Short mmCIF file of C-alpha atoms in Angstrom, two decimals:
data_model
loop_
_atom_site.label_atom_id
_atom_site.label_comp_id
_atom_site.label_asym_id
_atom_site.label_seq_id
_atom_site.Cartn_x
_atom_site.Cartn_y
_atom_site.Cartn_z
CA MET A 1 -44.49 13.53 -40.99
CA ASN A 2 -48.25 13.12 -41.27
CA PRO A 3 -49.73 11.15 -38.33
CA SER A 4 -53.06 10.85 -40.16
CA ALA A 5 -51.58 8.94 -43.11
CA ASN A 6 -50.42 5.34 -43.38
CA GLY A 7 -46.77 4.70 -42.56
CA TRP A 8 -46.32 7.49 -40.02
CA ILE A 9 -44.91 5.21 -37.31
CA ASP A 10 -42.17 3.90 -39.63
CA LYS A 11 -41.48 7.53 -40.56
CA PHE A 12 -41.13 8.32 -36.86
CA GLY A 13 -38.68 5.42 -36.58
CA SER A 14 -36.50 6.89 -39.33
CA LEU A 15 -36.53 10.31 -37.66
CA ILE A 16 -35.78 9.10 -34.15
CA ALA A 17 -32.71 7.17 -35.31
CA ASP A 18 -30.66 10.40 -35.26
CA HIS A 19 -32.10 11.78 -32.02
CA HIS A 20 -31.47 9.24 -29.28
CA ASP A 21 -29.89 12.04 -27.23
CA VAL A 22 -33.47 13.12 -26.35
CA PHE A 23 -33.68 10.12 -24.03
CA GLN A 24 -30.86 10.81 -21.57
CA ASP A 25 -32.74 9.91 -18.40
CA PHE A 26 -36.33 9.66 -17.24
CA PRO A 27 -36.43 12.96 -15.24
CA THR A 28 -35.28 14.97 -18.29
CA PHE A 29 -37.63 13.06 -20.58
CA TYR A 30 -40.56 13.50 -18.19
CA LYS A 31 -39.87 17.25 -18.07
CA LEU A 32 -40.05 17.42 -21.89
CA LEU A 33 -43.36 15.51 -21.96
CA LYS A 34 -44.74 17.88 -19.34
CA GLU A 35 -43.72 20.97 -21.36
CA LEU A 36 -45.44 19.49 -24.44
CA GLY A 37 -48.59 19.08 -22.31
CA PHE A 38 -48.66 15.31 -22.75
CA VAL A 39 -48.39 14.59 -19.01
CA TYR A 40 -51.29 16.99 -18.35
CA GLY A 41 -53.41 15.48 -21.13
CA ILE A 42 -53.36 18.79 -23.03
CA ASN A 43 -51.12 18.38 -26.08
CA VAL A 44 -49.91 21.83 -27.10
CA GLY A 45 -46.70 20.82 -28.90
CA ILE A 46 -44.55 17.98 -30.23
CA PRO A 47 -40.78 17.27 -30.03
CA ASN A 48 -38.86 19.76 -32.17
CA PHE A 49 -36.99 17.09 -34.14
CA ILE A 50 -40.23 16.04 -35.89
CA PRO A 51 -40.98 18.08 -39.06
CA THR A 52 -44.60 18.42 -40.18
CA GLU A 53 -46.07 19.43 -43.53
CA HIS A 54 -49.30 20.87 -42.11
CA GLU A 55 -50.47 22.37 -38.84
CA LEU A 56 -51.35 19.46 -36.57
CA SER A 57 -54.68 18.89 -34.87
CA GLU A 58 -54.81 18.04 -31.16
CA ASP A 59 -55.33 14.32 -31.76
CA GLU A 60 -52.34 14.25 -34.13
CA ARG A 61 -50.12 15.91 -31.53
CA ALA A 62 -51.38 13.38 -28.98
CA LYS A 63 -50.46 10.45 -31.24
CA ILE A 64 -46.96 11.80 -31.90
CA ASN A 65 -46.38 12.46 -28.21
CA LEU A 66 -47.67 9.02 -27.24
CA ILE A 67 -45.36 7.17 -29.64
CA THR A 68 -42.46 9.41 -28.54
CA ALA A 69 -43.19 8.70 -24.87
CA LEU A 70 -43.50 4.95 -25.46
CA TYR A 71 -40.28 4.82 -27.48
CA GLY A 72 -38.45 6.91 -24.89
CA THR A 73 -39.59 4.50 -22.19
CA PHE A 74 -38.43 1.53 -24.27
CA ARG A 75 -35.08 3.22 -24.85
CA LEU A 76 -34.51 4.06 -21.18
CA GLU A 77 -35.78 0.78 -19.73
CA SER A 78 -34.23 -1.69 -22.18
CA ASN A 79 -31.40 0.43 -23.59
CA GLY A 80 -32.49 -0.88 -26.98
CA THR A 81 -32.48 1.07 -30.26
CA ASN A 82 -34.00 -1.48 -32.67
CA PHE A 83 -37.24 0.12 -33.82
CA LYS A 84 -38.80 -3.17 -34.97
CA ASP A 85 -38.22 -4.61 -31.51
CA PHE A 86 -39.94 -1.54 -30.09
CA THR A 87 -43.04 -1.75 -32.30
CA SER A 88 -43.34 -5.47 -31.61
CA SER A 89 -43.04 -4.87 -27.86
CA VAL A 90 -45.64 -2.07 -27.79
CA PHE A 91 -48.05 -4.07 -29.92
CA LYS A 92 -47.82 -7.02 -27.51
CA PHE A 93 -48.27 -4.59 -24.61
CA TYR A 94 -51.54 -3.24 -25.99
CA LYS A 95 -52.77 -6.74 -26.76
CA GLU A 96 -52.09 -7.71 -23.13
CA LEU A 97 -54.17 -4.68 -22.10
CA LYS A 98 -56.88 -5.93 -24.49
CA ILE A 99 -56.84 -2.64 -26.37
CA GLY A 100 -58.21 -2.95 -29.88
CA ASN A 101 -60.17 -6.14 -29.23
CA SER A 102 -63.35 -4.85 -30.83
CA SER A 103 -64.51 -6.82 -33.87
CA LEU A 104 -64.32 -3.68 -36.07
CA LEU A 105 -60.71 -2.94 -35.13
CA ASN A 106 -59.71 -6.59 -35.47
CA ARG A 107 -61.04 -6.51 -39.01
CA PHE A 108 -58.75 -3.57 -39.77
CA LEU A 109 -55.73 -5.30 -38.23
CA VAL A 110 -55.93 -8.58 -40.17
CA GLY A 111 -53.08 -8.97 -42.65
CA LYS A 112 -51.26 -5.76 -41.71
CA ASN A 113 -47.65 -5.54 -40.58
CA THR A 114 -46.83 -4.65 -36.98
CA SER A 115 -46.31 -0.94 -37.61
CA ALA A 116 -49.61 -0.65 -39.50
CA GLN A 117 -51.40 -2.55 -36.73
CA LEU A 118 -49.83 -0.29 -34.14
CA GLU A 119 -51.04 2.78 -36.03
CA GLN A 120 -54.62 1.52 -35.71
CA LEU A 121 -54.15 0.84 -32.01
CA ILE A 122 -52.65 4.28 -31.40
CA ASP A 123 -55.62 5.82 -33.22
CA SER A 124 -58.01 3.89 -30.97
CA ARG A 125 -56.17 5.21 -27.89
CA ALA A 126 -56.05 8.84 -29.00
CA PHE A 127 -59.73 9.29 -29.83
CA LEU A 128 -62.45 9.45 -27.17
CA GLU A 129 -65.19 8.72 -29.71
CA GLU A 130 -65.22 6.37 -32.67
CA ASN A 131 -67.58 8.47 -34.78
CA LEU A 132 -66.07 11.34 -36.76
CA ILE A 133 -69.31 13.31 -36.70
CA GLY A 134 -69.54 12.77 -32.93
CA LYS A 135 -66.12 14.31 -32.45
CA THR A 136 -67.17 17.55 -34.09
CA PHE A 137 -69.81 18.16 -31.43
CA SER A 138 -67.21 18.20 -28.67
CA SER A 139 -63.95 20.00 -28.14
CA PHE A 140 -62.80 17.04 -26.05
CA ILE A 141 -61.66 14.80 -28.90
CA THR A 142 -58.51 13.27 -27.42
CA ASN A 143 -57.80 10.94 -24.54
CA SER A 144 -56.42 13.01 -21.65
CA LEU A 145 -55.06 10.02 -19.72
CA LEU A 146 -52.59 8.75 -22.31
CA PHE A 147 -49.65 9.17 -19.95
CA ILE A 148 -51.08 6.25 -17.97
CA ASP A 149 -50.20 4.11 -21.02
CA VAL A 150 -46.59 5.21 -20.61
CA LEU A 151 -46.50 4.36 -16.89
CA LEU A 152 -48.05 0.99 -17.67
CA TYR A 153 -45.57 0.29 -20.46
CA LYS A 154 -42.70 1.12 -18.12
CA GLN A 155 -44.08 -1.40 -15.65
CA TYR A 156 -44.76 -3.92 -18.44
CA LEU A 157 -41.09 -3.86 -19.45
CA GLU A 158 -40.16 -4.65 -15.84
CA ASP A 159 -42.92 -7.18 -15.13
CA ALA A 160 -45.67 -8.01 -17.64
CA SER A 161 -47.88 -9.91 -15.18
CA GLU A 162 -51.40 -8.61 -14.35
CA ILE A 163 -50.86 -5.48 -16.43
CA ARG A 164 -54.59 -4.92 -16.98
CA LYS A 165 -55.20 -4.92 -13.20
CA GLN A 166 -52.47 -2.31 -12.92
CA ALA A 167 -54.24 -0.26 -15.58
CA GLN A 168 -57.46 -0.38 -13.57
CA ARG A 169 -55.56 0.67 -10.44
CA LEU A 170 -53.92 3.66 -12.14
CA GLU A 171 -57.19 4.89 -13.64
CA TYR A 172 -59.00 4.46 -10.33
CA LEU A 173 -56.36 6.48 -8.48
CA THR A 174 -56.15 9.20 -11.14
CA ILE A 175 -59.89 9.80 -11.41
CA ASN A 176 -60.21 9.90 -7.61
CA ILE A 177 -57.38 12.42 -7.38
CA THR A 178 -59.05 14.74 -9.89
CA TYR A 179 -62.47 14.33 -8.27
CA HIS A 180 -61.27 15.15 -4.75
CA ALA A 181 -59.01 17.96 -6.00
CA LEU A 182 -62.00 19.56 -7.73
CA ASN A 183 -64.08 19.17 -4.57
CA SER A 184 -61.44 21.06 -2.59
CA LYS A 185 -62.35 24.24 -4.48
CA LYS A 186 -65.29 26.33 -5.58
CA ARG A 187 -66.32 24.84 -8.90
CA ASN A 188 -66.73 26.74 -12.16
CA ARG A 189 -67.59 25.80 -15.74
CA SER A 190 -63.98 24.98 -16.63
CA ASP A 191 -63.84 22.58 -13.67
CA GLU A 192 -66.89 20.75 -14.99
CA ARG A 193 -65.30 20.49 -18.44
CA LEU A 194 -62.05 19.20 -16.96
CA GLU A 195 -63.95 16.61 -14.92
CA GLN A 196 -65.85 15.54 -18.05
CA LEU A 197 -62.62 15.29 -20.01
CA PHE A 198 -60.95 12.97 -17.49
CA ALA A 199 -64.06 10.85 -16.96
CA SER A 200 -64.52 10.45 -20.74
CA SER A 201 -60.92 9.25 -21.05
CA LEU A 202 -61.35 6.22 -18.79
CA THR A 203 -60.78 2.91 -20.57
CA PHE A 204 -60.34 0.19 -17.96
CA ILE A 205 -62.87 1.11 -15.27
CA GLU A 206 -66.34 2.57 -14.89
CA VAL A 207 -67.02 5.04 -12.12
CA ASN A 208 -70.02 6.00 -10.04
CA GLU A 209 -70.54 7.84 -6.76
CA LYS A 210 -69.37 4.80 -4.77
CA SER A 211 -65.98 5.05 -6.48
CA PHE A 212 -65.21 8.35 -4.72
CA ASP A 213 -65.18 7.32 -1.07
CA GLY A 214 -61.69 8.50 -0.12
CA HIS A 215 -60.17 5.01 0.20
CA TYR A 216 -57.80 5.78 -2.65
CA ARG A 217 -55.54 7.72 -0.22
CA LYS A 218 -54.69 4.46 1.57
CA GLN A 219 -53.41 3.00 -1.70
CA LEU A 220 -51.22 6.03 -2.31
CA VAL A 221 -49.42 5.92 1.03
CA GLY A 222 -46.32 3.83 0.51
CA ASN A 223 -46.71 3.61 -3.29
CA LYS A 224 -43.23 2.60 -4.47
CA SER A 225 -43.23 4.00 -8.00
CA PRO A 226 -41.68 7.52 -8.00
CA TRP A 227 -42.98 8.30 -11.50
CA GLU A 228 -46.52 7.24 -10.72
CA ASN A 229 -46.37 9.49 -7.66
CA GLN A 230 -44.96 12.40 -9.70
CA TYR A 231 -47.76 12.00 -12.23
CA PHE A 232 -50.40 11.90 -9.47
CA LEU A 233 -48.95 15.07 -7.92
CA ASP A 234 -48.87 16.88 -11.29
CA ILE A 235 -52.49 15.92 -12.02
CA ALA A 236 -53.55 17.18 -8.59
CA CYS A 237 -51.69 20.46 -9.15
CA LEU A 238 -53.20 20.81 -12.63
CA THR A 239 -56.70 20.33 -11.24
CA VAL A 240 -56.45 22.86 -8.40
CA TRP A 241 -54.56 25.47 -10.45
CA GLU A 242 -56.77 25.30 -13.56
CA ASP A 243 -58.63 28.50 -12.50
CA HIS A 244 -55.29 30.35 -12.06
CA SER A 245 -55.67 30.65 -8.29
CA LEU A 246 -54.97 28.65 -5.15
CA ASP A 247 -57.01 29.38 -2.03
CA TYR A 248 -56.39 28.03 1.47
CA GLN A 249 -58.57 24.94 1.08
CA GLU A 250 -56.97 23.99 -2.25
CA SER A 251 -53.52 24.60 -0.82
CA GLN A 252 -54.32 22.41 2.17
CA PHE A 253 -55.47 19.62 -0.14
CA VAL A 254 -52.52 19.64 -2.54
CA PHE A 255 -49.82 19.93 0.17
CA GLY A 256 -51.48 17.23 2.27
CA PHE A 257 -51.83 15.04 -0.80
CA GLY A 258 -48.21 15.60 -1.80
CA LYS A 259 -47.07 14.69 1.70
CA ASP A 260 -49.01 11.40 1.46
CA LEU A 261 -47.02 10.64 -1.69
CA GLY A 262 -43.74 11.30 0.10
CA PHE A 263 -42.91 14.68 -1.43
CA GLY A 264 -41.37 17.56 0.48
CA GLU A 265 -42.73 21.10 0.44
CA MET A 266 -40.21 22.30 -2.17
CA ALA A 267 -41.09 19.48 -4.59
CA ILE A 268 -44.81 20.26 -4.27
CA LYS A 269 -44.19 23.97 -4.86
CA LYS A 270 -42.08 23.10 -7.93
CA SER A 271 -44.95 21.07 -9.39
CA LEU A 272 -47.38 23.94 -8.78
CA ILE A 273 -45.02 26.47 -10.40
CA GLU A 274 -44.61 24.26 -13.49
CA VAL A 275 -48.39 24.02 -13.87
CA GLN A 276 -48.69 27.77 -13.42
CA GLU A 277 -46.08 28.38 -16.14
CA PHE A 278 -47.78 25.90 -18.48
CA PHE A 279 -51.13 27.71 -18.19
CA LYS A 280 -49.47 31.11 -18.49
CA ILE A 281 -47.88 30.11 -21.80
CA ASN A 282 -50.70 27.97 -23.25
CA SER A 283 -53.99 29.20 -21.77
CA ARG A 284 -55.31 30.37 -25.15
CA SER A 285 -54.85 26.94 -26.71
CA VAL A 286 -56.34 24.84 -23.89
CA PRO A 287 -59.74 23.65 -25.23
CA PHE A 288 -61.66 23.30 -21.96
CA LEU A 289 -60.83 26.88 -20.93
CA LYS A 290 -62.60 28.33 -23.98
CA ASP A 291 -66.09 29.56 -23.11
CA HIS A 292 -67.78 29.22 -26.50
CA ASN A 293 -71.50 28.79 -26.91
CA LEU A 294 -72.63 25.58 -28.61
CA ALA A 295 -73.11 27.14 -32.04
CA VAL A 296 -69.61 28.66 -32.11
CA GLN A 297 -68.10 25.48 -30.67
CA PHE A 298 -69.84 23.37 -33.33
CA TYR A 299 -68.73 25.65 -36.18
CA ASP A 300 -65.13 25.81 -34.93
CA SER A 301 -64.94 22.03 -34.56
CA MET A 302 -66.47 21.48 -37.99
CA ALA A 303 -64.10 24.00 -39.60
CA LYS A 304 -61.08 22.22 -38.06
CA VAL A 305 -62.28 18.84 -39.34
CA VAL A 306 -62.98 20.15 -42.86
CA ASN A 307 -59.71 22.08 -42.99
CA LYS A 308 -57.82 18.96 -41.97
CA LEU A 309 -59.58 16.91 -44.66
CA ILE A 310 -58.79 19.49 -47.33
CA LEU A 311 -55.11 19.65 -46.42
CA ARG A 312 -54.74 15.87 -46.23
CA ASN A 313 -56.44 15.37 -49.61
CA SER A 314 -55.30 18.51 -51.41
CA LYS A 315 -53.44 16.71 -54.23
CA ARG A 316 -56.36 14.40 -54.99
CA LEU A 317 -58.80 17.31 -54.85
CA GLN A 318 -56.67 19.34 -57.25
CA LYS A 319 -56.63 16.40 -59.65
CA GLU A 320 -60.42 15.95 -59.47
CA LEU A 321 -61.06 19.69 -59.81
CA SER A 322 -58.84 19.89 -62.89
CA GLN A 323 -61.24 17.47 -64.62
CA SER A 324 -64.29 19.65 -63.95
CA LYS A 325 -63.89 22.93 -65.81
CA GLU A 326 -67.38 24.22 -64.99
CA LEU A 327 -66.88 23.61 -61.26
CA VAL A 328 -63.50 25.36 -61.26
CA PHE A 329 -65.06 28.30 -63.12
CA LEU A 330 -67.88 28.59 -60.55
CA LEU A 331 -65.53 28.23 -57.58
CA SER A 332 -63.25 30.85 -59.07
CA LYS A 333 -66.23 33.11 -59.63
CA SER A 334 -67.28 32.65 -56.00
CA THR A 335 -64.00 34.25 -54.86
CA ILE A 336 -64.95 37.59 -56.46
CA LYS A 337 -68.78 37.67 -56.45
CA ASP A 338 -71.80 35.83 -55.06
CA LEU A 339 -73.18 32.90 -57.03
CA THR A 340 -76.83 32.60 -58.03
CA SER A 341 -79.02 29.93 -56.41
CA GLU A 342 -78.77 27.80 -59.55
CA GLU A 343 -74.99 28.10 -59.62
CA LYS A 344 -74.74 27.20 -55.94
CA LYS A 345 -76.82 24.08 -56.60
CA LYS A 346 -74.49 23.09 -59.45
CA VAL A 347 -71.45 23.56 -57.20
CA GLN A 348 -73.03 21.44 -54.46
CA ASN A 349 -73.94 18.58 -56.80
CA GLN A 350 -70.57 18.52 -58.54
CA LEU A 351 -68.65 18.69 -55.24
CA LEU A 352 -70.63 15.77 -53.86
CA ASP A 353 -69.72 13.79 -56.98
CA ILE A 354 -66.04 14.53 -56.30
CA PHE A 355 -66.38 13.54 -52.63
CA LYS A 356 -67.68 10.12 -53.70
CA SER A 357 -64.31 9.44 -55.34
CA ILE A 358 -62.30 10.22 -52.18
CA PRO A 359 -63.24 7.86 -49.31
CA SER A 360 -61.91 10.07 -46.51
CA LEU A 361 -64.35 12.81 -47.59
CA ALA A 362 -67.38 10.56 -47.08
CA ILE A 363 -68.38 12.82 -44.16
CA PHE A 364 -69.92 15.18 -46.76
CA LEU A 365 -72.17 12.41 -48.09
CA LEU A 366 -73.73 11.56 -44.73
CA PRO A 367 -77.18 12.91 -43.84
CA GLY A 368 -76.70 16.57 -43.00
CA GLY A 369 -73.25 16.60 -44.61
CA ALA A 370 -74.30 19.38 -46.97
CA VAL A 371 -74.13 21.79 -44.01
CA LEU A 372 -70.33 21.46 -44.26
CA LEU A 373 -70.16 22.63 -47.87
CA PRO A 374 -70.06 26.38 -47.05
CA ILE A 375 -67.03 25.71 -44.84
CA PHE A 376 -65.43 23.68 -47.63
CA ILE A 377 -66.13 26.35 -50.25
CA LYS A 378 -64.68 28.99 -47.93
CA LEU A 379 -61.43 27.05 -47.65
CA ILE A 380 -61.14 25.58 -51.16
CA PRO A 381 -59.78 28.70 -52.94
CA LYS A 382 -56.43 27.74 -51.40
CA LEU A 383 -56.39 24.84 -53.87
CA LEU A 384 -56.98 27.03 -56.91
CA PRO A 385 -54.22 28.88 -58.80
CA SER A 386 -53.60 32.35 -57.40
CA ALA A 387 -54.74 33.91 -60.70
CA PHE A 388 -58.32 33.01 -59.72
CA ASP A 389 -58.16 35.08 -56.53
CA ASP A 390 -57.17 38.70 -57.02
CA ASN A 391 -57.37 39.44 -53.29
CA ARG A 392 -55.29 36.56 -52.00
CA ILE A 393 -52.79 37.54 -49.32
CA GLU A 394 -49.79 35.24 -49.35
CA LYS A 395 -48.55 34.24 -45.88
#
């Protein structure tokens, strides 16, 4: 399954038809979503019944986990298995939330079937920024509060009234929890990145200093939704444990907070242990924990974007390359020796001509896009026959 290509939601529907056993009950399902990182807003994996052709980017994992979580909620709340009913229900849900109401997105949605429309809406939820170039300047490219969509959808299936007000309430409570959890500890650079990540993910509210006055605790006391409360507790535990330690002040905050939500000491400890295990297993793949300087961060982000574009368009690129014998010769030559300045210029011009024929590679044609060509040329030998690369190591 390729979540960056058209038709991926219908493909998901065909795959899920044989795996309804994943959705036994909400506690088990919630535990799976937490292990995948979706609950924490850090998508490190996807359900194991979903095969993929290429290594997935973080936003692609987020989209798969979001559709899985929404379908699981539909399955558990309505006991339904009709996938068309599900896509129709989720599409109406997002329209009630007024997601995708921008004129640009509406233009994309006109004339498409429900699944295709839902793909566009899911894309708009997963990305923090609309501009592809803008995403490359930040490692925070995915929405970290997507589990709020799942809580809202669960509520929508029970009672669809005032769902947008409920969305504002959940975002207000979540951002206050993270803010006050961070203020219970000595801040570091990772804390600042985590705070930025959550703040950037807000959709339904805008925050300022007046938003963090402590009144949110009154709304939490007596909150009747056990899964909202579990999510709030997990987010609080994530925030205080992010630096792999828990001092007295942080401990006082999280246990007091958990008590306000109605949890006992053992349940709070369990949530902390699960966060600890998650970081222990996945710390190397958590973006906001990486302490790269801006130049390295920019290059890494650019390389990921270009690599993704190459993989997604590999067949079309191979076809275009096969029609340009001189370009193939020069690219092949570049794998064994340095090209002259004149040859490099020829490669650049001919590659840009090829990019014009593939719309998704338009990033290379934008002002400054030529800076990406060295990354492209570094990766493109994978598309050439192995005979052109004597030193290729097959993996």
